[in-house]
PDB file of C-alpha atoms and ligand atoms in Angstrom:
ATOM      1  CA  PHE L  30     -27.425 -12.969 -31.808  1.00  0.00           C
ATOM      2  CA  THR L  31     -26.773  -9.266 -31.494  1.00  0.00           C
ATOM      3  CA  SER L  32     -23.692  -7.381 -32.580  1.00  0.00           C
ATOM      4  CA  ALA L  33     -22.881  -6.695 -28.920  1.00  0.00           C
ATOM      5  CA  MET L  34     -22.740 -10.431 -28.332  1.00  0.00           C
ATOM      6  CA  ASN L  35     -20.584 -10.793 -31.386  1.00  0.00           C
ATOM      7  CA  ASP L  36     -18.169  -8.175 -30.017  1.00  0.00           C
ATOM      8  CA  ARG L  37     -18.040 -10.010 -26.729  1.00  0.00           C
ATOM      9  CA  VAL L  38     -17.196 -13.321 -28.371  1.00  0.00           C
ATOM     10  CA  GLN L  39     -14.487 -11.644 -30.437  1.00  0.00           C
ATOM     11  CA  GLN L  40     -13.024  -9.994 -27.353  1.00  0.00           C
ATOM     12  CA  ASP L  41     -12.912 -13.291 -25.502  1.00  0.00           C
ATOM     13  CA  MET L  42     -11.208 -14.992 -28.433  1.00  0.00           C
ATOM     14  CA  LEU L  43      -8.690 -12.175 -28.614  1.00  0.00           C
ATOM     15  CA  MET L  44      -7.933 -12.549 -24.923  1.00  0.00           C
ATOM     16  CA  GLN L  45      -7.642 -16.318 -25.249  1.00  0.00           C
ATOM     17  CA  ASN L  46      -5.107 -15.912 -28.027  1.00  0.00           C
ATOM     18  CA  LYS L  47      -3.162 -13.298 -26.122  1.00  0.00           C
ATOM     19  CA  LEU L  48      -3.039 -15.646 -23.145  1.00  0.00           C
ATOM     20  CA  LYS L  49      -1.745 -18.538 -25.234  1.00  0.00           C
ATOM     21  CA  VAL L  50       0.999 -16.365 -26.673  1.00  0.00           C
ATOM     22  CA  ALA L  51       1.842 -15.084 -23.191  1.00  0.00           C
ATOM     23  CA  VAL L  52       2.245 -18.633 -21.865  1.00  0.00           C
ATOM     24  CA  GLY L  53       4.650 -19.395 -24.701  1.00  0.00           C
ATOM     25  CA  ARG L  54       6.631 -16.300 -23.797  1.00  0.00           C
ATOM     26  CA  ASN L  55       6.480 -16.954 -20.064  1.00  0.00           C
ATOM     27  CA  GLU L  56       5.086 -13.429 -19.581  1.00  0.00           C
ATOM     28  CA  PHE L  57       3.580 -14.026 -16.162  1.00  0.00           C
ATOM     29  CA  GLU L  58       5.210 -12.962 -12.965  1.00  0.00           C
ATOM     30  CA  ASN L  59       4.935 -14.196  -9.404  1.00  0.00           C
ATOM     31  CA  TYR L  60       4.041 -11.744  -6.698  1.00  0.00           C
ATOM     32  CA  TYR L  61       4.050 -12.775  -3.062  1.00  0.00           C
ATOM     33  CA  GLN L  62       2.002 -11.609  -0.089  1.00  0.00           C
ATOM     34  CA  PRO L  63       3.245 -12.506   3.413  1.00  0.00           C
ATOM     35  CA  ILE L  64       1.110 -14.420   5.899  1.00  0.00           C
ATOM     36  CA  ILE L  65       1.950 -13.413   9.465  1.00  0.00           C
ATOM     37  CA  ASP L  66       2.100 -15.684  12.509  1.00  0.00           C
ATOM     38  CA  VAL L  67       0.448 -13.844  15.420  1.00  0.00           C
ATOM     39  CA  ASN L  68       2.353 -15.984  17.973  1.00  0.00           C
ATOM     40  CA  THR L  69       5.867 -15.368  16.684  1.00  0.00           C
ATOM     41  CA  LYS L  70       5.195 -12.056  14.866  1.00  0.00           C
ATOM     42  CA  GLN L  71       7.195 -13.524  11.964  1.00  0.00           C
ATOM     43  CA  THR L  72       6.378 -14.274   8.331  1.00  0.00           C
ATOM     44  CA  ALA L  73       5.052 -17.843   8.218  1.00  0.00           C
ATOM     45  CA  GLY L  74       4.721 -18.055   4.448  1.00  0.00           C
ATOM     46  CA  PHE L  75       3.753 -16.247   1.271  1.00  0.00           C
ATOM     47  CA  GLU L  76       0.769 -16.609  -1.028  1.00  0.00           C
ATOM     48  CA  MET L  77       1.825 -16.533  -4.665  1.00  0.00           C
ATOM     49  CA  LEU L  78      -0.419 -14.262  -6.746  1.00  0.00           C
ATOM     50  CA  MET L  79       0.057 -14.140 -10.481  1.00  0.00           C
ATOM     51  CA  ARG L  80       0.652 -10.896 -12.324  1.00  0.00           C
ATOM     52  CA  TRP L  81       0.447 -10.178 -16.046  1.00  0.00           C
ATOM     53  CA  ASN L  82       1.895  -7.126 -17.719  1.00  0.00           C
ATOM     54  CA  THR L  83       1.524  -7.103 -21.466  1.00  0.00           C
ATOM     55  CA  ASN L  84       2.332  -4.189 -23.778  1.00  0.00           C
ATOM     56  CA  ASN L  85       2.720  -1.995 -20.693  1.00  0.00           C
ATOM     57  CA  GLN L  86      -0.767  -2.861 -19.593  1.00  0.00           C
ATOM     58  CA  PHE L  87      -1.560  -4.518 -16.290  1.00  0.00           C
ATOM     59  CA  ILE L  88      -4.306  -7.119 -16.531  1.00  0.00           C
ATOM     60  CA  SER L  89      -5.870  -8.222 -13.259  1.00  0.00           C
ATOM     61  CA  PRO L  90      -5.846 -11.919 -12.333  1.00  0.00           C
ATOM     62  CA  SER L  91      -9.583 -11.684 -11.726  1.00  0.00           C
ATOM     63  CA  VAL L  92      -9.828 -11.018 -15.489  1.00  0.00           C
ATOM     64  CA  PHE L  93      -7.287 -13.433 -16.954  1.00  0.00           C
ATOM     65  CA  ILE L  94      -7.524 -16.354 -14.497  1.00  0.00           C
ATOM     66  CA  PRO L  95     -11.189 -17.198 -15.308  1.00  0.00           C
ATOM     67  CA  ILE L  96     -10.394 -17.168 -19.046  1.00  0.00           C
ATOM     68  CA  ALA L  97      -7.297 -19.309 -18.501  1.00  0.00           C
ATOM     69  CA  GLU L  98      -9.494 -21.707 -16.528  1.00  0.00           C
ATOM     70  CA  GLN L  99     -12.113 -21.846 -19.271  1.00  0.00           C
ATOM     71  CA  ILE L 100      -9.619 -22.926 -21.904  1.00  0.00           C
ATOM     72  CA  GLY L 101      -7.645 -25.157 -19.549  1.00  0.00           C
ATOM     73  CA  LEU L 102      -4.487 -23.094 -19.904  1.00  0.00           C
ATOM     74  CA  ILE L 103      -4.386 -22.528 -16.158  1.00  0.00           C
ATOM     75  CA  VAL L 104      -2.746 -25.917 -15.544  1.00  0.00           C
ATOM     76  CA  GLU L 105       0.328 -25.040 -17.616  1.00  0.00           C
ATOM     77  CA  MET L 106       0.412 -21.487 -16.239  1.00  0.00           C
ATOM     78  CA  THR L 107       0.413 -22.795 -12.677  1.00  0.00           C
ATOM     79  CA  MET L 108       3.217 -25.241 -13.401  1.00  0.00           C
ATOM     80  CA  GLN L 109       5.294 -22.407 -14.863  1.00  0.00           C
ATOM     81  CA  ALA L 110       4.516 -20.357 -11.756  1.00  0.00           C
ATOM     82  CA  ILE L 111       5.598 -23.225  -9.475  1.00  0.00           C
ATOM     83  CA  GLU L 112       8.872 -23.494 -11.422  1.00  0.00           C
ATOM     84  CA  ARG L 113       9.547 -19.779 -11.010  1.00  0.00           C
ATOM     85  CA  GLY L 114       8.305 -19.893  -7.434  1.00  0.00           C
ATOM     86  CA  LEU L 115      10.489 -22.759  -6.238  1.00  0.00           C
ATOM     87  CA  LYS L 116      13.538 -20.930  -7.562  1.00  0.00           C
ATOM     88  CA  ASP L 117      12.507 -17.960  -5.435  1.00  0.00           C
ATOM     89  CA  VAL L 118      11.749 -20.163  -2.412  1.00  0.00           C
ATOM     90  CA  ALA L 119      15.211 -21.764  -2.733  1.00  0.00           C
ATOM     91  CA  SER L 120      16.748 -18.287  -2.532  1.00  0.00           C
ATOM     92  CA  TRP L 121      14.617 -17.534   0.554  1.00  0.00           C
ATOM     93  CA  TYR L 122      15.743 -20.776   2.224  1.00  0.00           C
ATOM     94  CA  ALA L 123      19.329 -19.778   1.489  1.00  0.00           C
ATOM     95  CA  GLU L 124      18.599 -16.689   3.630  1.00  0.00           C
ATOM     96  CA  GLY L 125      17.447 -18.890   6.523  1.00  0.00           C
ATOM     97  CA  PHE L 126      13.701 -18.700   5.872  1.00  0.00           C
ATOM     98  CA  ASP L 127      11.858 -21.980   6.459  1.00  0.00           C
ATOM     99  CA  GLY L 128       8.231 -21.098   5.662  1.00  0.00           C
ATOM    100  CA  TYR L 129       6.071 -21.911   2.671  1.00  0.00           C
ATOM    101  CA  MET L 130       4.736 -20.647  -0.644  1.00  0.00           C
ATOM    102  CA  ALA L 131       0.983 -21.157  -1.147  1.00  0.00           C
ATOM    103  CA  ILE L 132      -0.268 -21.805  -4.683  1.00  0.00           C
ATOM    104  CA  ASN L 133      -3.877 -21.292  -5.787  1.00  0.00           C
ATOM    105  CA  LEU L 134      -5.377 -24.264  -7.616  1.00  0.00           C
ATOM    106  CA  SER L 135      -8.466 -24.317  -9.838  1.00  0.00           C
ATOM    107  CA  ALA L 136     -10.961 -27.101 -10.442  1.00  0.00           C
ATOM    108  CA  LYS L 137      -9.194 -27.762 -13.767  1.00  0.00           C
ATOM    109  CA  HIS L 138      -6.177 -29.019 -11.820  1.00  0.00           C
ATOM    110  CA  PHE L 139      -8.202 -31.944 -10.585  1.00  0.00           C
ATOM    111  CA  SER L 140      -9.892 -32.964 -13.834  1.00  0.00           C
ATOM    112  CA  SER L 141      -6.996 -35.377 -14.240  1.00  0.00           C
ATOM    113  CA  ARG L 142      -4.238 -36.381 -11.833  1.00  0.00           C
ATOM    114  CA  PRO L 143      -1.946 -33.414 -11.115  1.00  0.00           C
ATOM    115  CA  ASP L 144       1.679 -33.907 -12.180  1.00  0.00           C
ATOM    116  CA  PHE L 145       3.015 -34.557  -8.673  1.00  0.00           C
ATOM    117  CA  GLU L 146       6.190 -36.158 -10.039  1.00  0.00           C
ATOM    118  CA  LYS L 147       7.167 -32.965 -11.798  1.00  0.00           C
ATOM    119  CA  ILE L 148       6.650 -30.981  -8.605  1.00  0.00           C
ATOM    120  CA  LEU L 149       8.648 -33.506  -6.567  1.00  0.00           C
ATOM    121  CA  ASN L 150      11.456 -33.350  -9.130  1.00  0.00           C
ATOM    122  CA  LEU L 151      11.524 -29.568  -8.921  1.00  0.00           C
ATOM    123  CA  LEU L 152      11.669 -29.763  -5.124  1.00  0.00           C
ATOM    124  CA  ALA L 153      14.534 -32.260  -5.297  1.00  0.00           C
ATOM    125  CA  GLU L 154      16.352 -30.092  -7.831  1.00  0.00           C
ATOM    126  CA  HIS L 155      16.263 -27.177  -5.400  1.00  0.00           C
ATOM    127  CA  LYS L 156      16.811 -29.391  -2.325  1.00  0.00           C
ATOM    128  CA  LEU L 157      13.547 -28.161  -0.815  1.00  0.00           C
ATOM    129  CA  PRO L 158      11.153 -30.085   1.470  1.00  0.00           C
ATOM    130  CA  PRO L 159       7.495 -30.613   0.433  1.00  0.00           C
ATOM    131  CA  SER L 160       6.501 -28.537   3.475  1.00  0.00           C
ATOM    132  CA  CYS L 161       7.687 -25.405   1.609  1.00  0.00           C
ATOM    133  CA  LEU L 162       4.736 -25.764  -0.739  1.00  0.00           C
ATOM    134  CA  ARG L 163       1.047 -25.671   0.058  1.00  0.00           C
ATOM    135  CA  PHE L 164      -2.046 -25.436  -2.044  1.00  0.00           C
ATOM    136  CA  GLU L 165      -5.178 -23.308  -1.791  1.00  0.00           C
ATOM    137  CA  ILE L 166      -8.437 -24.617  -3.157  1.00  0.00           C
ATOM    138  CA  THR L 167     -11.973 -23.240  -3.049  1.00  0.00           C
ATOM    139  CA  GLU L 168     -15.196 -24.942  -2.104  1.00  0.00           C
ATOM    140  CA  GLY L 169     -16.394 -24.901  -5.706  1.00  0.00           C
ATOM    141  CA  LEU L 170     -13.817 -27.544  -6.403  1.00  0.00           C
ATOM    142  CA  LEU L 171     -15.249 -29.827  -3.738  1.00  0.00           C
ATOM    143  CA  VAL L 172     -18.825 -29.301  -4.920  1.00  0.00           C
ATOM    144  CA  ASP L 173     -18.270 -30.676  -8.405  1.00  0.00           C
ATOM    145  CA  ASP L 174     -16.220 -33.467  -6.943  1.00  0.00           C
ATOM    146  CA  ASN L 175     -15.518 -35.926  -9.744  1.00  0.00           C
ATOM    147  CA  ASN L 176     -14.678 -38.563  -7.121  1.00  0.00           C
ATOM    148  CA  ASN L 177     -11.011 -38.398  -7.935  1.00  0.00           C
ATOM    149  CA  THR L 178     -10.582 -35.024  -6.240  1.00  0.00           C
ATOM    150  CA  LEU L 179     -10.668 -36.661  -2.838  1.00  0.00           C
ATOM    151  CA  ASP L 180      -8.032 -39.226  -3.906  1.00  0.00           C
ATOM    152  CA  TYR L 181      -5.756 -36.525  -5.300  1.00  0.00           C
ATOM    153  CA  MET L 182      -6.114 -34.508  -2.133  1.00  0.00           C
ATOM    154  CA  TYR L 183      -5.162 -37.474   0.024  1.00  0.00           C
ATOM    155  CA  GLU L 184      -2.210 -38.085  -2.252  1.00  0.00           C
ATOM    156  CA  MET L 185      -1.133 -34.471  -1.757  1.00  0.00           C
ATOM    157  CA  ARG L 186      -1.315 -34.821   1.993  1.00  0.00           C
ATOM    158  CA  GLU L 187       0.599 -38.112   1.791  1.00  0.00           C
ATOM    159  CA  LEU L 188       3.359 -36.316  -0.119  1.00  0.00           C
ATOM    160  CA  GLY L 189       3.626 -33.696   2.633  1.00  0.00           C
ATOM    161  CA  PHE L 190       1.723 -30.768   1.091  1.00  0.00           C
ATOM    162  CA  LYS L 191      -0.764 -28.910   3.226  1.00  0.00           C
ATOM    163  CA  ILE L 192      -4.112 -27.878   1.767  1.00  0.00           C
ATOM    164  CA  SER L 193      -5.919 -24.630   2.586  1.00  0.00           C
ATOM    165  CA  LEU L 194      -9.596 -24.000   1.963  1.00  0.00           C
ATOM    166  CA  ASP L 195      -9.719 -20.501   0.439  1.00  0.00           C
ATOM    167  CA  ASP L 196     -12.502 -17.881   0.640  1.00  0.00           C
ATOM    168  CA  PHE L 197     -14.262 -19.752   3.438  1.00  0.00           C
ATOM    169  CA  GLY L 198     -17.713 -18.328   4.054  1.00  0.00           C
ATOM    170  CA  THR L 199     -18.449 -17.171   0.505  1.00  0.00           C
ATOM    171  CA  GLY L 200     -19.679 -20.427  -0.972  1.00  0.00           C
ATOM    172  CA  TYR L 201     -21.712 -23.228   0.449  1.00  0.00           C
ATOM    173  CA  SER L 202     -19.518 -23.460   3.532  1.00  0.00           C
ATOM    174  CA  SER L 203     -20.785 -26.930   4.092  1.00  0.00           C
ATOM    175  CA  LEU L 204     -19.355 -28.323   7.293  1.00  0.00           C
ATOM    176  CA  ARG L 205     -19.356 -31.664   5.560  1.00  0.00           C
ATOM    177  CA  TYR L 206     -16.309 -30.606   3.477  1.00  0.00           C
ATOM    178  CA  LEU L 207     -14.321 -29.996   6.621  1.00  0.00           C
ATOM    179  CA  LYS L 208     -15.108 -33.507   7.754  1.00  0.00           C
ATOM    180  CA  ASP L 209     -14.767 -35.364   4.447  1.00  0.00           C
ATOM    181  CA  PHE L 210     -11.804 -33.639   2.804  1.00  0.00           C
ATOM    182  CA  PRO L 211      -8.208 -33.494   4.065  1.00  0.00           C
ATOM    183  CA  ILE L 212      -8.066 -29.772   4.796  1.00  0.00           C
ATOM    184  CA  ASP L 213      -5.347 -28.423   7.074  1.00  0.00           C
ATOM    185  CA  VAL L 214      -5.983 -24.689   6.925  1.00  0.00           C
ATOM    186  CA  LEU L 215      -9.093 -22.567   6.649  1.00  0.00           C
ATOM    187  CA  LYS L 216      -8.866 -19.069   5.185  1.00  0.00           C
ATOM    188  CA  ILE L 217     -11.594 -16.763   6.467  1.00  0.00           C
ATOM    189  CA  ASP L 218     -12.748 -14.619   3.553  1.00  0.00           C
ATOM    190  CA  LYS L 219     -12.191 -10.876   3.448  1.00  0.00           C
ATOM    191  CA  SER L 220     -15.936 -10.199   3.329  1.00  0.00           C
ATOM    192  CA  PHE L 221     -16.183 -11.444   6.950  1.00  0.00           C
ATOM    193  CA  VAL L 222     -13.114  -9.518   8.010  1.00  0.00           C
ATOM    194  CA  ASP L 223     -14.638  -6.338   6.522  1.00  0.00           C
ATOM    195  CA  ASP L 224     -17.745  -6.701   8.688  1.00  0.00           C
ATOM    196  CA  ILE L 225     -15.954  -6.751  12.038  1.00  0.00           C
ATOM    197  CA  ASP L 226     -17.120  -3.776  14.122  1.00  0.00           C
ATOM    198  CA  VAL L 227     -20.055  -3.371  11.742  1.00  0.00           C
ATOM    199  CA  ASP L 228     -22.083  -6.456  12.333  1.00  0.00           C
ATOM    200  CA  SER L 229     -22.067  -8.491  15.545  1.00  0.00           C
ATOM    201  CA  GLY L 230     -23.637 -11.443  13.701  1.00  0.00           C
ATOM    202  CA  THR L 231     -20.492 -11.734  11.591  1.00  0.00           C
ATOM    203  CA  GLU L 232     -18.345 -11.715  14.704  1.00  0.00           C
ATOM    204  CA  SER L 233     -20.361 -14.592  16.160  1.00  0.00           C
ATOM    205  CA  ILE L 234     -19.867 -16.590  12.973  1.00  0.00           C
ATOM    206  CA  ILE L 235     -16.122 -15.896  12.954  1.00  0.00           C
ATOM    207  CA  GLU L 236     -15.785 -16.868  16.610  1.00  0.00           C
ATOM    208  CA  SER L 237     -17.777 -20.089  16.124  1.00  0.00           C
ATOM    209  CA  THR L 238     -15.596 -20.901  13.118  1.00  0.00           C
ATOM    210  CA  LEU L 239     -12.451 -20.379  15.196  1.00  0.00           C
ATOM    211  CA  ILE L 240     -13.744 -22.719  17.913  1.00  0.00           C
ATOM    212  CA  MET L 241     -14.638 -25.321  15.312  1.00  0.00           C
ATOM    213  CA  THR L 242     -11.249 -25.208  13.542  1.00  0.00           C
ATOM    214  CA  LYS L 243      -9.493 -25.460  16.874  1.00  0.00           C
ATOM    215  CA  MET L 244     -11.416 -28.623  17.696  1.00  0.00           C
ATOM    216  CA  LEU L 245     -10.697 -30.023  14.237  1.00  0.00           C
ATOM    217  CA  LYS L 246      -7.013 -29.109  14.775  1.00  0.00           C
ATOM    218  CA  MET L 247      -6.981 -26.929  11.687  1.00  0.00           C
ATOM    219  CA  ASP L 248      -5.079 -23.667  11.299  1.00  0.00           C
ATOM    220  CA  THR L 249      -6.850 -20.429  10.404  1.00  0.00           C
ATOM    221  CA  VAL L 250      -5.784 -17.471   8.302  1.00  0.00           C
ATOM    222  CA  ALA L 251      -7.825 -14.254   8.239  1.00  0.00           C
ATOM    223  CA  GLU L 252      -7.560 -12.623   4.795  1.00  0.00           C
ATOM    224  CA  GLY L 253      -7.818  -8.997   3.756  1.00  0.00           C
ATOM    225  CA  ILE L 254      -6.622  -7.457   7.020  1.00  0.00           C
ATOM    226  CA  GLU L 255      -6.473  -3.711   6.426  1.00  0.00           C
ATOM    227  CA  THR L 256      -6.969  -2.014   9.789  1.00  0.00           C
ATOM    228  CA  PRO L 257      -5.397  -2.048  13.266  1.00  0.00           C
ATOM    229  CA  ASN L 258      -8.827  -2.893  14.691  1.00  0.00           C
ATOM    230  CA  GLN L 259      -8.971  -6.075  12.649  1.00  0.00           C
ATOM    231  CA  VAL L 260      -5.486  -7.043  13.873  1.00  0.00           C
ATOM    232  CA  ALA L 261      -6.553  -6.450  17.480  1.00  0.00           C
ATOM    233  CA  TYR L 262      -9.754  -8.428  16.978  1.00  0.00           C
ATOM    234  CA  PHE L 263      -8.045 -11.498  15.501  1.00  0.00           C
ATOM    235  CA  SER L 264      -5.274 -11.418  18.107  1.00  0.00           C
ATOM    236  CA  LYS L 265      -7.929 -11.395  20.806  1.00  0.00           C
ATOM    237  CA  THR L 266      -9.945 -14.214  19.234  1.00  0.00           C
ATOM    238  CA  HIS L 267      -6.824 -16.374  18.669  1.00  0.00           C
ATOM    239  CA  CYS L 268      -6.803 -16.577  14.908  1.00  0.00           C
ATOM    240  CA  ARG L 269      -3.173 -17.559  14.503  1.00  0.00           C
ATOM    241  CA  TYR L 270      -2.383 -16.259  10.978  1.00  0.00           C
ATOM    242  CA  LEU L 271      -3.120 -12.914   9.311  1.00  0.00           C
ATOM    243  CA  GLN L 272      -2.764 -11.677   5.737  1.00  0.00           C
ATOM    244  CA  GLY L 273      -3.600  -8.329   4.193  1.00  0.00           C
ATOM    245  CA  TYR L 274      -2.579  -4.879   3.037  1.00  0.00           C
ATOM    246  CA  TYR L 275      -2.154  -3.765   6.669  1.00  0.00           C
ATOM    247  CA  PHE L 276       1.032  -5.862   6.735  1.00  0.00           C
ATOM    248  CA  SER L 277       1.992  -5.858   3.084  1.00  0.00           C
ATOM    249  CA  ARG L 278       0.571  -5.856  -0.412  1.00  0.00           C
ATOM    250  CA  PRO L 279       1.702  -8.635  -2.722  1.00  0.00           C
ATOM    251  CA  VAL L 280       5.275  -7.787  -3.795  1.00  0.00           C
ATOM    252  CA  SER L 281       7.785  -8.971  -6.383  1.00  0.00           C
ATOM    253  CA  ASN L 282      10.433 -11.503  -5.357  1.00  0.00           C
ATOM    254  CA  GLN L 283      12.992  -8.724  -5.209  1.00  0.00           C
ATOM    255  CA  ASN L 284      10.976  -7.053  -2.452  1.00  0.00           C
ATOM    256  CA  CYS L 285      10.411 -10.280  -0.479  1.00  0.00           C
ATOM    257  CA  TYR L 286      13.830 -10.483   1.096  1.00  0.00           C
ATOM    258  CA  GLU L 287      13.188  -7.766   3.649  1.00  0.00           C
ATOM    259  CA  LEU L 288       9.985  -9.582   4.679  1.00  0.00           C
ATOM    260  CA  LEU L 289      11.587 -13.006   5.223  1.00  0.00           C
ATOM    261  CA  GLN L 290      12.956 -12.397   8.734  1.00  0.00           C
ATOM    262  CA  LYS L 291      10.902  -9.305   9.430  1.00  0.00           C
ATOM    263  CA  ASP L 292       9.762  -8.777  12.995  1.00  0.00           C
ATOM    264  CA  TRP L 293       6.127  -7.581  12.770  1.00  0.00           C
ATOM    265  CA  ASN L 294       5.938  -6.584  16.473  1.00  0.00           C
ATOM    266  CA  LEU L 295       5.616  -2.911  15.592  1.00  0.00           C
ATOM    267  CA  GLN L 296       2.489  -3.538  13.502  1.00  0.00           C
ATOM    268  CA  PHE L 297       0.928  -5.417  16.425  1.00  0.00           C
ATOM    269  CA  SER L 298       1.813  -2.860  19.096  1.00  0.00           C
ATOM    270  CA  ASP L 299       0.511  -0.068  16.841  1.00  0.00           C
ATOM    271  CA  ALA L 300      -2.739  -1.995  16.496  1.00  0.00           C
ATOM    272  CA  LYS L 301      -2.981  -2.490  20.234  1.00  0.00           C
ATOM    273  CA  SER L 302      -2.294   1.135  21.128  1.00  0.00           C
ATOM    274  CA  ILE L 303      -4.812   2.393  18.576  1.00  0.00           C
ATOM    275  CA  GLN L 304      -7.392   0.066  20.066  1.00  0.00           C
ATOM    276  CA  ASP L 305      -6.553   0.994  23.671  1.00  0.00           C
ATOM    277  CA  GLU L 306      -6.938   4.639  22.739  1.00  0.00           C
ATOM    278  CA  ALA L 307     -10.296   3.982  21.070  1.00  0.00           C
ATOM    279  CA  SER L 308     -11.643   2.082  24.074  1.00  0.00           C
ATOM    280  CA  SER L 309     -10.522   4.761  26.552  1.00  0.00           C
ATOM    281  CA  ASN L 310     -12.343   7.486  24.590  1.00  0.00           C
TER     282      ASN L 310
HETATM  283  P1  C2E V   8      -7.475 -14.927  -3.712  1.00  0.00           P
HETATM  284  O1  C2E V   8      -6.836 -16.261  -3.860  1.00  0.00           O
HETATM  285  O2  C2E V   8      -8.596 -14.839  -2.737  1.00  0.00           O
HETATM  286  O3  C2E V   8      -6.308 -13.924  -3.355  1.00  0.00           O
HETATM  287  C1  C2E V   8      -6.431 -12.830  -2.480  1.00  0.00           C
HETATM  288  C2  C2E V   8      -6.670 -11.543  -3.252  1.00  0.00           C
HETATM  289  O4  C2E V   8      -6.945 -10.500  -2.310  1.00  0.00           O
HETATM  290  C3  C2E V   8      -5.457 -11.079  -4.038  1.00  0.00           C
HETATM  291  O5  C2E V   8      -5.944 -10.376  -5.181  1.00  0.00           O
HETATM  292  C4  C2E V   8      -4.797 -10.105  -3.066  1.00  0.00           C
HETATM  293  O6  C2E V   8      -3.943  -9.163  -3.693  1.00  0.00           O
HETATM  294  C5  C2E V   8      -6.016  -9.458  -2.456  1.00  0.00           C
HETATM  295  N1  C2E V   8      -5.769  -8.910  -1.116  1.00  0.00           N
HETATM  296  C6  C2E V   8      -4.915  -9.365  -0.165  1.00  0.00           C
HETATM  297  N2  C2E V   8      -4.971  -8.602   0.944  1.00  0.00           N
HETATM  298  C7  C2E V   8      -5.892  -7.629   0.705  1.00  0.00           C
HETATM  299  C8  C2E V   8      -6.401  -6.512   1.465  1.00  0.00           C
HETATM  300  O7  C2E V   8      -6.024  -6.276   2.606  1.00  0.00           O
HETATM  301  N3  C2E V   8      -7.349  -5.749   0.858  1.00  0.00           N
HETATM  302  C9  C2E V   8      -7.799  -5.987  -0.399  1.00  0.00           C
HETATM  303  N4  C2E V   8      -8.725  -5.154  -0.915  1.00  0.00           N
HETATM  304  N5  C2E V   8      -7.345  -7.021  -1.157  1.00  0.00           N
HETATM  305  C10 C2E V   8      -6.404  -7.829  -0.607  1.00  0.00           C
HETATM  306  P2  C2E V   8      -5.365 -10.617  -6.640  1.00  0.00           P
HETATM  307  O8  C2E V   8      -3.864 -10.807  -6.595  1.00  0.00           O
HETATM  308  O9  C2E V   8      -5.897  -9.543  -7.524  1.00  0.00           O
HETATM  309  O10 C2E V   8      -5.978 -12.012  -7.062  1.00  0.00           O
HETATM  310  C11 C2E V   8      -7.360 -12.150  -7.232  1.00  0.00           C
HETATM  311  C12 C2E V   8      -7.736 -13.587  -7.381  1.00  0.00           C
HETATM  312  O11 C2E V   8      -7.201 -14.141  -8.587  1.00  0.00           O
HETATM  313  C13 C2E V   8      -7.212 -14.480  -6.256  1.00  0.00           C
HETATM  314  O12 C2E V   8      -8.034 -14.398  -5.131  1.00  0.00           O
HETATM  315  C14 C2E V   8      -7.272 -15.840  -6.943  1.00  0.00           C
HETATM  316  O13 C2E V   8      -8.570 -16.350  -6.901  1.00  0.00           O
HETATM  317  C15 C2E V   8      -6.917 -15.494  -8.365  1.00  0.00           C
HETATM  318  N6  C2E V   8      -5.493 -15.780  -8.592  1.00  0.00           N
HETATM  319  C16 C2E V   8      -4.431 -14.983  -8.475  1.00  0.00           C
HETATM  320  N7  C2E V   8      -3.302 -15.653  -8.809  1.00  0.00           N
HETATM  321  C17 C2E V   8      -3.687 -16.914  -9.125  1.00  0.00           C
HETATM  322  C18 C2E V   8      -3.002 -18.099  -9.563  1.00  0.00           C
HETATM  323  O14 C2E V   8      -1.766 -18.145  -9.699  1.00  0.00           O
HETATM  324  N8  C2E V   8      -3.776 -19.210  -9.805  1.00  0.00           N
HETATM  325  C19 C2E V   8      -5.126 -19.213  -9.635  1.00  0.00           C
HETATM  326  N9  C2E V   8      -5.805 -20.329  -9.882  1.00  0.00           N
HETATM  327  N10 C2E V   8      -5.782 -18.124  -9.226  1.00  0.00           N
HETATM  328  C20 C2E V   8      -5.082 -16.987  -8.980  1.00  0.00           C
HETATM  329 CA1   CA V   9      -5.938 -17.678  -2.390  1.00  0.00          CA
HETATM  330 CA1   CA V  10      -8.990 -15.832  -0.777  1.00  0.00          CA
END
């Protein structure tokens, strides 16, 4: 047991305590990143991504989420985020938007039955349909299936919530999950998107995945779209939904309103003309 290890343990404990205090103070904020429908060139929905600013310091979710998961605090944090989020969604619906907010769930959310009643009450309070909420899960959650996970997922579908499989391609990517679990949407991980134009093997995998999801009647979202080439590629291969910095970074609720009815045609025609130019050279 070295002093470096001791430091590490102390740091983790410090962070755990800071997180607990932050939950009490409701210090977390919801940011939203639009998901674009290639067919309509409109915003189909937003993924909610949590942000934490404490003492003027920004702490990345990839740092605080794993710790919140470890100590089980994530369940309460997510419920707080859904409460904040549904208030925002209600204000979007008042502007005529009829898309969804996607919430990331961790394995911890399935270790006992999620509080669906609370979510349904919140929806009723804001006069919102269950279709305005969907949930993103990762394969890890399906791997350590405690048997109840499948039941909870079916219950979610029964209640009208869609389920997306996040980061597809990074884990086991067992095709069995697609067959056995009620998954409506598959999100192709950024690491695949990054390899377009670099590696033709990746493109074959993406295209096979798109054929498979089409046959399974699932929707697909390509994540981490940053370049016009990637937009052109996924338009051509009929991946219906796109998400990434090319369209918009995650933004605060205040900055969502201009994205609600935004016509993304310009971003698509820019992508097409850049590609046409490249192929004529
Ligand atoms: P994720 O669910 O895979 O979310 C996508 C991440 O990719 C987000 O990072 C997003 O800002 C980033 N991203 C989106 N488009 C692009 C792009 O074009 N380029 C690049 N380089 N990055 C892009 P973020 O917000 O830092 O979140 C990181 C991870 O933290 C998320 O990955 C998710 O696993 C977790 N997370 C964030 N918020 C929550 C939450 O409320 N609950 C749970 N359980 N996890 C969360
Ligand atoms: Ca996600
Ligand atoms: Ca993801």
